[in-house]
Amino acid sequence: SVGFSIGDKGYIGTGRTSIVGNAETWKKDFWEYNPLTDIWTQKADFGGTPRNFAVGFSLGDKGYLGTGYNYVNPSEDYHLKDFWEYNPLTDIWTQKADFGGGERTLAVGFSIGDKGYIGTGVVGTILNNESKKDFWEYNPLTNIWTQKADFGGENRYSSVGFSIGDKGYIGTGRTS
């Protein structure tokens, strides 16, 4: 699943569930959590295809979600690069410019000020994959992705990222 916060509410959605017999259900439902009332409210389904291992962050009063993995239809490419904006006031998802770094899953994302960042991740299968170290900045005012300096460590995926003030941090993860 992907989560982010907007104002004083939390949002969680997408992901995958496995049930008995290894059947999988790919999700696109989205939920809002209000900590003042301790109530979860279902919101509009995510605008793109169901997915797992996506990236999310918030900028101002909007949430953003993109990239990830969808294996619902194995005849199609299942690594994703689409990117979406969520407006909690209207409960509407709007498709934005595709992620500038192309298709990937298990990337890391965070926001600093009025810009969003996505980087690292992986493309390929478990046996034949390519981990990444590129990093990209998203400007919601222009709807443009700009490549930034590569991550300074090894190529990786399944990392953790966060920001404090005007700096972003990445750690842990796996290499190909």
mmCIF file with all atom_site columns, C-alpha atoms in Angstrom:
data_model
loop_
_atom_site.group_PDB
_atom_site.id
_atom_site.type_symbol
_atom_site.label_atom_id
_atom_site.label_alt_id
_atom_site.label_comp_id
_atom_site.label_asym_id
_atom_site.label_entity_id
_atom_site.label_seq_id
_atom_site.pdbx_PDB_ins_code
_atom_site.Cartn_x
_atom_site.Cartn_y
_atom_site.Cartn_z
_atom_site.occupancy
_atom_site.B_iso_or_equiv
_atom_site.pdbx_formal_charge
_atom_site.auth_seq_id
_atom_site.auth_comp_id
_atom_site.auth_asym_id
_atom_site.auth_atom_id
_atom_site.pdbx_PDB_model_num
ATOM 1   C CA . SER A 1 1   ? 0.000   0.000   0.000   1.00 0.00 ? 1   SER A CA 1
ATOM 2   C CA . VAL A 1 2   ? 0.930   3.651   -0.293  1.00 0.00 ? 2   VAL A CA 1
ATOM 3   C CA . GLY A 1 3   ? 0.391   6.276   2.376   1.00 0.00 ? 3   GLY A CA 1
ATOM 4   C CA . PHE A 1 4   ? 0.755   10.019  2.745   1.00 0.00 ? 4   PHE A CA 1
ATOM 5   C CA . SER A 1 5   ? -0.700  12.786  4.875   1.00 0.00 ? 5   SER A CA 1
ATOM 6   C CA . ILE A 1 6   ? -2.521  15.945  3.852   1.00 0.00 ? 6   ILE A CA 1
ATOM 7   C CA . GLY A 1 7   ? -3.169  18.457  6.590   1.00 0.00 ? 7   GLY A CA 1
ATOM 8   C CA . ASP A 1 8   ? -4.398  16.614  9.678   1.00 0.00 ? 8   ASP A CA 1
ATOM 9   C CA . LYS A 1 9   ? -5.559  13.457  7.859   1.00 0.00 ? 9   LYS A CA 1
ATOM 10  C CA . GLY A 1 10  ? -3.793  10.314  6.689   1.00 0.00 ? 10  GLY A CA 1
ATOM 11  C CA . TYR A 1 11  ? -4.442  8.445   3.420   1.00 0.00 ? 11  TYR A CA 1
ATOM 12  C CA . ILE A 1 12  ? -3.711  4.832   2.507   1.00 0.00 ? 12  ILE A CA 1
ATOM 13  C CA . GLY A 1 13  ? -4.550  2.860   -0.621  1.00 0.00 ? 13  GLY A CA 1
ATOM 14  C CA . THR A 1 14  ? -3.649  0.508   -3.454  1.00 0.00 ? 14  THR A CA 1
ATOM 15  C CA . GLY A 1 15  ? -1.607  -2.630  -2.722  1.00 0.00 ? 15  GLY A CA 1
ATOM 16  C CA . ARG A 1 16  ? -2.248  -6.343  -2.937  1.00 0.00 ? 16  ARG A CA 1
ATOM 17  C CA . THR A 1 17  ? -3.731  -9.030  -0.734  1.00 0.00 ? 17  THR A CA 1
ATOM 18  C CA . SER A 1 18  ? -3.016  -12.734 -0.890  1.00 0.00 ? 18  SER A CA 1
ATOM 19  C CA . ILE A 1 19  ? -5.572  -15.273 0.179   1.00 0.00 ? 19  ILE A CA 1
ATOM 20  C CA . VAL A 1 20  ? -5.593  -19.050 0.670   1.00 0.00 ? 20  VAL A CA 1
ATOM 21  C CA . GLY A 1 21  ? -4.214  -20.871 -2.370  1.00 0.00 ? 21  GLY A CA 1
ATOM 22  C CA . ASN A 1 22  ? -1.955  -17.941 -3.351  1.00 0.00 ? 22  ASN A CA 1
ATOM 23  C CA . ALA A 1 23  ? -4.743  -16.120 -5.187  1.00 0.00 ? 23  ALA A CA 1
ATOM 24  C CA . GLU A 1 24  ? -4.044  -12.397 -5.258  1.00 0.00 ? 24  GLU A CA 1
ATOM 25  C CA . THR A 1 25  ? -6.348  -9.404  -5.224  1.00 0.00 ? 25  THR A CA 1
ATOM 26  C CA . TRP A 1 26  ? -4.858  -6.198  -6.597  1.00 0.00 ? 26  TRP A CA 1
ATOM 27  C CA . LYS A 1 27  ? -6.269  -3.068  -4.966  1.00 0.00 ? 27  LYS A CA 1
ATOM 28  C CA . LYS A 1 28  ? -7.107  0.477   -5.997  1.00 0.00 ? 28  LYS A CA 1
ATOM 29  C CA . ASP A 1 29  ? -9.299  1.465   -3.060  1.00 0.00 ? 29  ASP A CA 1
ATOM 30  C CA . PHE A 1 30  ? -8.301  4.527   -1.040  1.00 0.00 ? 30  PHE A CA 1
ATOM 31  C CA . TRP A 1 31  ? -9.024  5.459   2.571   1.00 0.00 ? 31  TRP A CA 1
ATOM 32  C CA . GLU A 1 32  ? -8.828  8.592   4.719   1.00 0.00 ? 32  GLU A CA 1
ATOM 33  C CA . TYR A 1 33  ? -8.014  8.396   8.426   1.00 0.00 ? 33  TYR A CA 1
ATOM 34  C CA . ASN A 1 34  ? -9.124  11.126  10.823  1.00 0.00 ? 34  ASN A CA 1
ATOM 35  C CA . PRO A 1 35  ? -7.118  10.792  14.070  1.00 0.00 ? 35  PRO A CA 1
ATOM 36  C CA . LEU A 1 36  ? -9.409  13.226  15.913  1.00 0.00 ? 36  LEU A CA 1
ATOM 37  C CA . THR A 1 37  ? -12.433 10.954  15.469  1.00 0.00 ? 37  THR A CA 1
ATOM 38  C CA . ASP A 1 38  ? -10.486 7.692   14.999  1.00 0.00 ? 38  ASP A CA 1
ATOM 39  C CA . ILE A 1 39  ? -12.603 6.987   11.885  1.00 0.00 ? 39  ILE A CA 1
ATOM 40  C CA . TRP A 1 40  ? -11.600 5.551   8.481   1.00 0.00 ? 40  TRP A CA 1
ATOM 41  C CA . THR A 1 41  ? -13.634 6.793   5.487   1.00 0.00 ? 41  THR A CA 1
ATOM 42  C CA . GLN A 1 42  ? -13.464 5.220   2.045   1.00 0.00 ? 42  GLN A CA 1
ATOM 43  C CA . LYS A 1 43  ? -12.669 7.774   -0.647  1.00 0.00 ? 43  LYS A CA 1
ATOM 44  C CA . ALA A 1 44  ? -12.711 7.625   -4.462  1.00 0.00 ? 44  ALA A CA 1
ATOM 45  C CA . ASP A 1 45  ? -10.764 4.680   -5.862  1.00 0.00 ? 45  ASP A CA 1
ATOM 46  C CA . PHE A 1 46  ? -7.276  5.463   -7.134  1.00 0.00 ? 46  PHE A CA 1
ATOM 47  C CA . GLY A 1 47  ? -7.509  6.723   -10.740 1.00 0.00 ? 47  GLY A CA 1
ATOM 48  C CA . GLY A 1 48  ? -4.986  4.349   -12.323 1.00 0.00 ? 48  GLY A CA 1
ATOM 49  C CA . THR A 1 49  ? -4.832  0.583   -12.556 1.00 0.00 ? 49  THR A CA 1
ATOM 50  C CA . PRO A 1 50  ? -4.575  -1.439  -9.342  1.00 0.00 ? 50  PRO A CA 1
ATOM 51  C CA . ARG A 1 51  ? -0.957  -1.720  -8.186  1.00 0.00 ? 51  ARG A CA 1
ATOM 52  C CA . ASN A 1 52  ? 1.539   -2.771  -5.580  1.00 0.00 ? 52  ASN A CA 1
ATOM 53  C CA . PHE A 1 53  ? 4.905   -1.279  -4.557  1.00 0.00 ? 53  PHE A CA 1
ATOM 54  C CA . ALA A 1 54  ? 4.022   2.252   -5.728  1.00 0.00 ? 54  ALA A CA 1
ATOM 55  C CA . VAL A 1 55  ? 5.327   5.581   -4.375  1.00 0.00 ? 55  VAL A CA 1
ATOM 56  C CA . GLY A 1 56  ? 3.367   8.359   -2.709  1.00 0.00 ? 56  GLY A CA 1
ATOM 57  C CA . PHE A 1 57  ? 4.004   11.777  -1.200  1.00 0.00 ? 57  PHE A CA 1
ATOM 58  C CA . SER A 1 58  ? 2.083   14.965  -0.498  1.00 0.00 ? 58  SER A CA 1
ATOM 59  C CA . LEU A 1 59  ? 2.666   18.550  -1.587  1.00 0.00 ? 59  LEU A CA 1
ATOM 60  C CA . GLY A 1 60  ? 0.575   21.252  0.049   1.00 0.00 ? 60  GLY A CA 1
ATOM 61  C CA . ASP A 1 61  ? -3.068  20.214  -0.025  1.00 0.00 ? 61  ASP A CA 1
ATOM 62  C CA . LYS A 1 62  ? -2.682  17.423  -2.626  1.00 0.00 ? 62  LYS A CA 1
ATOM 63  C CA . GLY A 1 63  ? -1.455  13.833  -2.578  1.00 0.00 ? 63  GLY A CA 1
ATOM 64  C CA . TYR A 1 64  ? 0.535   12.100  -5.325  1.00 0.00 ? 64  TYR A CA 1
ATOM 65  C CA . LEU A 1 65  ? 0.855   8.437   -6.232  1.00 0.00 ? 65  LEU A CA 1
ATOM 66  C CA . GLY A 1 66  ? 2.594   6.679   -9.095  1.00 0.00 ? 66  GLY A CA 1
ATOM 67  C CA . THR A 1 67  ? 4.889   3.992   -10.461 1.00 0.00 ? 67  THR A CA 1
ATOM 68  C CA . GLY A 1 68  ? 4.555   0.472   -9.071  1.00 0.00 ? 68  GLY A CA 1
ATOM 69  C CA . TYR A 1 69  ? 3.739   -2.997  -10.272 1.00 0.00 ? 69  TYR A CA 1
ATOM 70  C CA . ASN A 1 70  ? 0.582   -4.599  -11.689 1.00 0.00 ? 70  ASN A CA 1
ATOM 71  C CA . TYR A 1 71  ? 0.456   -8.260  -12.597 1.00 0.00 ? 71  TYR A CA 1
ATOM 72  C CA . VAL A 1 72  ? -3.312  -8.492  -13.143 1.00 0.00 ? 72  VAL A CA 1
ATOM 73  C CA . ASN A 1 73  ? -2.771  -8.999  -16.878 1.00 0.00 ? 73  ASN A CA 1
ATOM 74  C CA . PRO A 1 74  ? 0.616   -10.710 -17.417 1.00 0.00 ? 74  PRO A CA 1
ATOM 75  C CA . SER A 1 75  ? 0.428   -10.162 -21.198 1.00 0.00 ? 75  SER A CA 1
ATOM 76  C CA . GLU A 1 76  ? 0.935   -6.434  -20.580 1.00 0.00 ? 76  GLU A CA 1
ATOM 77  C CA . ASP A 1 77  ? 4.002   -4.665  -19.218 1.00 0.00 ? 77  ASP A CA 1
ATOM 78  C CA . TYR A 1 78  ? 3.452   -4.742  -15.492 1.00 0.00 ? 78  TYR A CA 1
ATOM 79  C CA . HIS A 1 79  ? 5.961   -2.116  -14.365 1.00 0.00 ? 79  HIS A CA 1
ATOM 80  C CA . LEU A 1 80  ? 4.249   1.265   -14.274 1.00 0.00 ? 80  LEU A CA 1
ATOM 81  C CA . LYS A 1 81  ? 5.312   4.872   -14.783 1.00 0.00 ? 81  LYS A CA 1
ATOM 82  C CA . ASP A 1 82  ? 2.001   6.731   -14.582 1.00 0.00 ? 82  ASP A CA 1
ATOM 83  C CA . PHE A 1 83  ? 1.573   9.437   -11.934 1.00 0.00 ? 83  PHE A CA 1
ATOM 84  C CA . TRP A 1 84  ? -1.597  10.796  -10.320 1.00 0.00 ? 84  TRP A CA 1
ATOM 85  C CA . GLU A 1 85  ? -2.695  13.721  -8.139  1.00 0.00 ? 85  GLU A CA 1
ATOM 86  C CA . TYR A 1 86  ? -5.378  13.371  -5.463  1.00 0.00 ? 86  TYR A CA 1
ATOM 87  C CA . ASN A 1 87  ? -7.463  16.355  -4.338  1.00 0.00 ? 87  ASN A CA 1
ATOM 88  C CA . PRO A 1 88  ? -9.141  15.571  -0.995  1.00 0.00 ? 88  PRO A CA 1
ATOM 89  C CA . LEU A 1 89  ? -11.490 18.580  -1.280  1.00 0.00 ? 89  LEU A CA 1
ATOM 90  C CA . THR A 1 90  ? -13.083 17.242  -4.467  1.00 0.00 ? 90  THR A CA 1
ATOM 91  C CA . ASP A 1 91  ? -12.211 13.547  -3.892  1.00 0.00 ? 91  ASP A CA 1
ATOM 92  C CA . ILE A 1 92  ? -10.916 13.392  -7.488  1.00 0.00 ? 92  ILE A CA 1
ATOM 93  C CA . TRP A 1 93  ? -7.810  11.730  -8.972  1.00 0.00 ? 93  TRP A CA 1
ATOM 94  C CA . THR A 1 94  ? -6.196  13.511  -11.958 1.00 0.00 ? 94  THR A CA 1
ATOM 95  C CA . GLN A 1 95  ? -3.536  11.928  -14.157 1.00 0.00 ? 95  GLN A CA 1
ATOM 96  C CA . LYS A 1 96  ? -0.354  13.976  -14.409 1.00 0.00 ? 96  LYS A CA 1
ATOM 97  C CA . ALA A 1 97  ? 2.826   13.646  -16.526 1.00 0.00 ? 97  ALA A CA 1
ATOM 98  C CA . ASP A 1 98  ? 4.301   10.147  -16.398 1.00 0.00 ? 98  ASP A CA 1
ATOM 99  C CA . PHE A 1 99  ? 7.244   9.714   -14.031 1.00 0.00 ? 99  PHE A CA 1
ATOM 100 C CA . GLY A 1 100 ? 10.354  11.031  -15.816 1.00 0.00 ? 100 GLY A CA 1
ATOM 101 C CA . GLY A 1 101 ? 12.548  8.059   -14.919 1.00 0.00 ? 101 GLY A CA 1
ATOM 102 C CA . GLY A 1 102 ? 10.316  5.537   -16.674 1.00 0.00 ? 102 GLY A CA 1
ATOM 103 C CA . GLU A 1 103 ? 8.719   2.351   -15.437 1.00 0.00 ? 103 GLU A CA 1
ATOM 104 C CA . ARG A 1 104 ? 9.770   0.991   -12.057 1.00 0.00 ? 104 ARG A CA 1
ATOM 105 C CA . THR A 1 105 ? 8.659   -0.537  -8.826  1.00 0.00 ? 105 THR A CA 1
ATOM 106 C CA . LEU A 1 106 ? 9.868   -0.409  -5.216  1.00 0.00 ? 106 LEU A CA 1
ATOM 107 C CA . ALA A 1 107 ? 11.185  3.166   -5.637  1.00 0.00 ? 107 ALA A CA 1
ATOM 108 C CA . VAL A 1 108 ? 11.398  5.743   -2.855  1.00 0.00 ? 108 VAL A CA 1
ATOM 109 C CA . GLY A 1 109 ? 9.617   9.086   -2.702  1.00 0.00 ? 109 GLY A CA 1
ATOM 110 C CA . PHE A 1 110 ? 9.349   12.118  -0.454  1.00 0.00 ? 110 PHE A CA 1
ATOM 111 C CA . SER A 1 111 ? 8.676   15.846  -0.684  1.00 0.00 ? 111 SER A CA 1
ATOM 112 C CA . ILE A 1 112 ? 10.768  18.881  0.173   1.00 0.00 ? 112 ILE A CA 1
ATOM 113 C CA . GLY A 1 113 ? 9.033   22.253  0.157   1.00 0.00 ? 113 GLY A CA 1
ATOM 114 C CA . ASP A 1 114 ? 6.833   22.497  -2.917  1.00 0.00 ? 114 ASP A CA 1
ATOM 115 C CA . LYS A 1 115 ? 8.566   19.722  -4.946  1.00 0.00 ? 115 LYS A CA 1
ATOM 116 C CA . GLY A 1 116 ? 8.281   15.944  -4.929  1.00 0.00 ? 116 GLY A CA 1
ATOM 117 C CA . TYR A 1 117 ? 11.107  13.454  -5.439  1.00 0.00 ? 117 TYR A CA 1
ATOM 118 C CA . ILE A 1 118 ? 11.229  9.871   -6.665  1.00 0.00 ? 118 ILE A CA 1
ATOM 119 C CA . GLY A 1 119 ? 14.314  7.747   -7.172  1.00 0.00 ? 119 GLY A CA 1
ATOM 120 C CA . THR A 1 120 ? 15.965  4.359   -6.963  1.00 0.00 ? 120 THR A CA 1
ATOM 121 C CA . GLY A 1 121 ? 13.732  1.318   -7.570  1.00 0.00 ? 121 GLY A CA 1
ATOM 122 C CA . VAL A 1 122 ? 13.896  -1.678  -9.868  1.00 0.00 ? 122 VAL A CA 1
ATOM 123 C CA . VAL A 1 123 ? 12.730  -2.862  -13.297 1.00 0.00 ? 123 VAL A CA 1
ATOM 124 C CA . GLY A 1 124 ? 12.637  -6.506  -14.352 1.00 0.00 ? 124 GLY A CA 1
ATOM 125 C CA . THR A 1 125 ? 11.915  -9.854  -12.780 1.00 0.00 ? 125 THR A CA 1
ATOM 126 C CA . ILE A 1 126 ? 13.209  -11.450 -9.587  1.00 0.00 ? 126 ILE A CA 1
ATOM 127 C CA . LEU A 1 127 ? 15.791  -13.428 -11.619 1.00 0.00 ? 127 LEU A CA 1
ATOM 128 C CA . ASN A 1 128 ? 16.689  -10.695 -14.097 1.00 0.00 ? 128 ASN A CA 1
ATOM 129 C CA . ASN A 1 129 ? 16.342  -7.193  -12.689 1.00 0.00 ? 129 ASN A CA 1
ATOM 130 C CA . GLU A 1 130 ? 18.032  -3.844  -12.889 1.00 0.00 ? 130 GLU A CA 1
ATOM 131 C CA . SER A 1 131 ? 18.089  -1.698  -9.781  1.00 0.00 ? 131 SER A CA 1
ATOM 132 C CA . LYS A 1 132 ? 18.298  2.058   -10.193 1.00 0.00 ? 132 LYS A CA 1
ATOM 133 C CA . LYS A 1 133 ? 20.002  5.023   -8.546  1.00 0.00 ? 133 LYS A CA 1
ATOM 134 C CA . ASP A 1 134 ? 18.632  7.892   -10.627 1.00 0.00 ? 134 ASP A CA 1
ATOM 135 C CA . PHE A 1 135 ? 16.644  10.637  -8.907  1.00 0.00 ? 135 PHE A CA 1
ATOM 136 C CA . TRP A 1 136 ? 13.911  12.924  -10.212 1.00 0.00 ? 136 TRP A CA 1
ATOM 137 C CA . GLU A 1 137 ? 12.175  16.110  -9.063  1.00 0.00 ? 137 GLU A CA 1
ATOM 138 C CA . TYR A 1 138 ? 8.492   16.814  -9.770  1.00 0.00 ? 138 TYR A CA 1
ATOM 139 C CA . ASN A 1 139 ? 7.185   20.376  -10.023 1.00 0.00 ? 139 ASN A CA 1
ATOM 140 C CA . PRO A 1 140 ? 3.381   20.370  -9.652  1.00 0.00 ? 140 PRO A CA 1
ATOM 141 C CA . LEU A 1 141 ? 3.065   23.933  -11.009 1.00 0.00 ? 141 LEU A CA 1
ATOM 142 C CA . THR A 1 142 ? 4.600   23.009  -14.376 1.00 0.00 ? 142 THR A CA 1
ATOM 143 C CA . ASN A 1 143 ? 3.777   19.255  -14.303 1.00 0.00 ? 143 ASN A CA 1
ATOM 144 C CA . ILE A 1 144 ? 7.400   18.567  -15.324 1.00 0.00 ? 144 ILE A CA 1
ATOM 145 C CA . TRP A 1 145 ? 9.912   15.972  -14.084 1.00 0.00 ? 145 TRP A CA 1
ATOM 146 C CA . THR A 1 146 ? 13.578  17.052  -13.956 1.00 0.00 ? 146 THR A CA 1
ATOM 147 C CA . GLN A 1 147 ? 16.442  14.613  -13.450 1.00 0.00 ? 147 GLN A CA 1
ATOM 148 C CA . LYS A 1 148 ? 18.653  15.455  -10.483 1.00 0.00 ? 148 LYS A CA 1
ATOM 149 C CA . ALA A 1 149 ? 21.984  14.020  -9.289  1.00 0.00 ? 149 ALA A CA 1
ATOM 150 C CA . ASP A 1 150 ? 21.954  10.248  -8.854  1.00 0.00 ? 150 ASP A CA 1
ATOM 151 C CA . PHE A 1 151 ? 21.643  8.774   -5.382  1.00 0.00 ? 151 PHE A CA 1
ATOM 152 C CA . GLY A 1 152 ? 25.162  8.616   -3.890  1.00 0.00 ? 152 GLY A CA 1
ATOM 153 C CA . GLY A 1 153 ? 25.070  4.988   -2.752  1.00 0.00 ? 153 GLY A CA 1
ATOM 154 C CA . GLU A 1 154 ? 24.719  1.739   -4.662  1.00 0.00 ? 154 GLU A CA 1
ATOM 155 C CA . ASN A 1 155 ? 21.818  1.099   -7.020  1.00 0.00 ? 155 ASN A CA 1
ATOM 156 C CA . ARG A 1 156 ? 18.959  -0.176  -4.850  1.00 0.00 ? 156 ARG A CA 1
ATOM 157 C CA . TYR A 1 157 ? 15.272  -0.844  -4.387  1.00 0.00 ? 157 TYR A CA 1
ATOM 158 C CA . SER A 1 158 ? 12.932  -1.334  -1.410  1.00 0.00 ? 158 SER A CA 1
ATOM 159 C CA . SER A 1 159 ? 14.619  1.578   0.360   1.00 0.00 ? 159 SER A CA 1
ATOM 160 C CA . VAL A 1 160 ? 13.163  3.977   2.887   1.00 0.00 ? 160 VAL A CA 1
ATOM 161 C CA . GLY A 1 161 ? 13.140  7.719   2.309   1.00 0.00 ? 161 GLY A CA 1
ATOM 162 C CA . PHE A 1 162 ? 12.034  10.797  4.211   1.00 0.00 ? 162 PHE A CA 1
ATOM 163 C CA . SER A 1 163 ? 12.743  14.506  4.407   1.00 0.00 ? 163 SER A CA 1
ATOM 164 C CA . ILE A 1 164 ? 13.625  16.813  7.267   1.00 0.00 ? 164 ILE A CA 1
ATOM 165 C CA . GLY A 1 165 ? 13.601  20.519  6.491   1.00 0.00 ? 165 GLY A CA 1
ATOM 166 C CA . ASP A 1 166 ? 15.287  21.061  3.129   1.00 0.00 ? 166 ASP A CA 1
ATOM 167 C CA . LYS A 1 167 ? 17.089  17.698  2.924   1.00 0.00 ? 167 LYS A CA 1
ATOM 168 C CA . GLY A 1 168 ? 16.043  14.221  1.789   1.00 0.00 ? 168 GLY A CA 1
ATOM 169 C CA . TYR A 1 169 ? 17.404  10.975  3.214   1.00 0.00 ? 169 TYR A CA 1
ATOM 170 C CA . ILE A 1 170 ? 17.492  7.420   1.838   1.00 0.00 ? 170 ILE A CA 1
ATOM 171 C CA . GLY A 1 171 ? 18.634  4.279   3.567   1.00 0.00 ? 171 GLY A CA 1
ATOM 172 C CA . THR A 1 172 ? 18.403  0.506   3.685   1.00 0.00 ? 172 THR A CA 1
ATOM 173 C CA . GLY A 1 173 ? 17.071  -1.421  0.707   1.00 0.00 ? 173 GLY A CA 1
ATOM 174 C CA . ARG A 1 174 ? 18.281  -4.185  -1.575  1.00 0.00 ? 174 ARG A CA 1
ATOM 175 C CA . THR A 1 175 ? 20.615  -4.376  -4.566  1.00 0.00 ? 175 THR A CA 1
ATOM 176 C CA . SER A 1 176 ? 20.092  -6.439  -7.718  1.00 0.00 ? 176 SER A CA 1
#
